[in-house]
GROMACS .gro file of C-alpha atoms in nm:
model
  114
    1MET     CA    1   1.039   1.818  -1.628
    2PRO     CA    2   0.639   1.656  -1.529
    3ARG     CA    3   0.640   1.309  -1.404
    4PRO     CA    4   0.427   1.089  -1.617
    5PRO     CA    5   0.127   0.966  -1.403
    6LEU     CA    6   0.161   0.663  -1.201
    7PRO     CA    7  -0.059   0.381  -1.169
    8LEU     CA    8   0.016   0.355  -0.821
    9ASN     CA    9  -0.304   0.108  -0.784
   10ALA     CA   10  -0.119  -0.145  -1.053
   11LEU     CA   11   0.226  -0.079  -0.886
   12ARG     CA   12   0.094  -0.164  -0.521
   13ALA     CA   13  -0.058  -0.451  -0.641
   14PHE     CA   14   0.189  -0.610  -0.859
   15GLU     CA   15   0.434  -0.528  -0.512
   16ALA     CA   16   0.204  -0.736  -0.321
   17ALA     CA   17   0.177  -1.004  -0.535
   18ALA     CA   18   0.555  -1.059  -0.615
   19ARG     CA   19   0.636  -1.026  -0.213
   20HIS     CA   20   0.394  -1.295  -0.136
   21GLN     CA   21   0.431  -1.508  -0.450
   22ASN     CA   22   0.032  -1.548  -0.471
   23LEU     CA   23  -0.179  -1.379  -0.630
   24THR     CA   24  -0.498  -1.526  -0.354
   25ARG     CA   25  -0.274  -1.390  -0.031
   26ALA     CA   26  -0.183  -1.006  -0.197
   27ALA     CA   27  -0.532  -1.017  -0.291
   28LEU     CA   28  -0.617  -1.058   0.058
   29GLU     CA   29  -0.395  -0.881   0.233
   30LEU     CA   30  -0.518  -0.541   0.009
   31CYS     CA   31  -0.853  -0.617   0.023
   32VAL     CA   32  -0.941  -0.664  -0.282
   33SER     CA   33  -1.056  -0.992  -0.492
   34GLN     CA   34  -0.786  -1.212  -0.700
   35ALA     CA   35  -0.948  -1.084  -1.024
   36ALA     CA   36  -0.953  -0.697  -0.962
   37LEU     CA   37  -0.580  -0.767  -0.861
   38SER     CA   38  -0.530  -0.985  -1.166
   39HIS     CA   39  -0.702  -0.776  -1.352
   40GLN     CA   40  -0.481  -0.468  -1.198
   41ILE     CA   41  -0.125  -0.656  -1.292
   42ARG     CA   42  -0.252  -0.716  -1.666
   43THR     CA   43  -0.305  -0.382  -1.673
   44LEU     CA   44   0.053  -0.268  -1.580
   45GLU     CA   45   0.205  -0.546  -1.798
   46GLN     CA   46  -0.023  -0.429  -2.123
   47ARG     CA   47   0.150  -0.075  -2.002
   48LEU     CA   48   0.471  -0.202  -1.968
   49GLY     CA   49   0.462  -0.424  -2.251
   50VAL     CA   50   0.658  -0.675  -2.073
   51ALA     CA   51   0.498  -0.985  -1.862
   52LEU     CA   52   0.573  -0.949  -1.493
   53PHE     CA   53   0.489  -1.275  -1.374
   54HIS     CA   54   0.499  -1.610  -1.529
   55ARG     CA   55   0.141  -1.780  -1.362
   56LEU     CA   56   0.174  -2.129  -1.200
   57PRO     CA   57  -0.049  -2.355  -1.117
   58ARG     CA   58   0.003  -2.267  -0.721
   59GLY     CA   59   0.111  -1.953  -0.732
   60VAL     CA   60   0.314  -1.678  -0.957
   61ALA     CA   61   0.616  -1.612  -1.053
   62LEU     CA   62   0.846  -1.296  -1.126
   63THR     CA   63   0.959  -1.286  -1.496
   64GLU     CA   64   1.319  -1.144  -1.560
   65GLU     CA   65   1.183  -0.779  -1.565
   66GLY     CA   66   0.914  -0.851  -1.264
   67ALA     CA   67   1.244  -0.947  -1.070
   68ALA     CA   68   1.392  -0.607  -1.179
   69LEU     CA   69   1.071  -0.417  -1.070
   70TYR     CA   70   1.023  -0.571  -0.740
   71PRO     CA   71   1.310  -0.465  -0.549
   72VAL     CA   72   1.237  -0.073  -0.708
   73LEU     CA   73   0.886  -0.084  -0.594
   74GLN     CA   74   0.942  -0.292  -0.273
   75ASP     CA   75   1.233  -0.022  -0.162
   76ALA     CA   76   0.987   0.287  -0.224
   77PHE     CA   77   0.696   0.168  -0.087
   78ASP     CA   78   0.933   0.112   0.236
   79ARG     CA   79   1.047   0.452   0.191
   80ILE     CA   80   0.675   0.569   0.200
   81ALA     CA   81   0.629   0.403   0.484
   82GLU     CA   82   0.870   0.551   0.658
   83GLY     CA   83   0.810   0.825   0.563
   84MET     CA   84   0.412   0.814   0.726
   85GLN     CA   85   0.492   0.656   1.040
   86ARG     CA   86   0.700   0.985   1.121
   87PHE     CA   87   0.401   1.131   1.117
   88LEU     CA   88   0.153   0.867   1.275
   89GLY     CA   89   0.387   0.803   1.523
   90ALA     CA   90   0.447   1.206   1.642
   91GLN     CA   91   0.026   1.160   1.672
   92GLY     CA   92   0.053   0.984   1.962
   93ARG     CA   93   0.294   1.157   2.124
   94GLN     CA   94   0.124   1.507   2.153
   95VAL     CA   95  -0.064   1.674   2.449
   96LEU     CA   96  -0.363   1.836   2.511
   97THR     CA   97  -0.412   2.035   2.791
   98VAL     CA   98  -0.769   2.168   2.904
   99GLY     CA   99  -0.787   2.485   3.130
  100ALA     CA  100  -1.079   2.543   3.235
  101VAL     CA  101  -1.255   2.691   3.583
  102ALA     CA  102  -1.381   2.413   3.778
  103THR     CA  103  -1.764   2.514   3.804
  104PHE     CA  104  -1.764   2.494   3.502
  105ALA     CA  105  -1.553   2.159   3.406
  106ALA     CA  106  -1.771   2.011   3.619
  107GLY     CA  107  -2.121   2.139   3.503
  108TRP     CA  108  -2.002   2.060   3.157
  109LEU     CA  109  -1.847   1.738   3.199
  110GLY     CA  110  -2.140   1.605   3.412
  111ALA     CA  111  -2.459   1.737   3.212
  112PRO     CA  112  -2.636   1.474   3.039
  113LEU     CA  113  -2.659   1.382   2.679
  114SER     CA  114  -2.943   1.442   2.506
   0.00000   0.00000   0.00000
């Protein structure tokens, strides 16, 4: 069964805003403008047909639907980060050994750059 296309940027924007309870801090974390973040969240809300946040004078608060969606996305993004860390962590432990004749290595490494 094919998966429906996922709006990953919008889901990421929602997760960050829910975690911070503040659109400005979430936008700073994601390196986007607050307007762009807000647009992503509104697009997600339209797609789902529900409001995910109550907009407050100083920040946002999750609606019942947003509170139900947030832990699912938080877990999913945490699991993705853990999976990625396995690969990123392994790269730091790899060792590269290069063998060469001493005269060649000395000449090649000591050659001036043009």
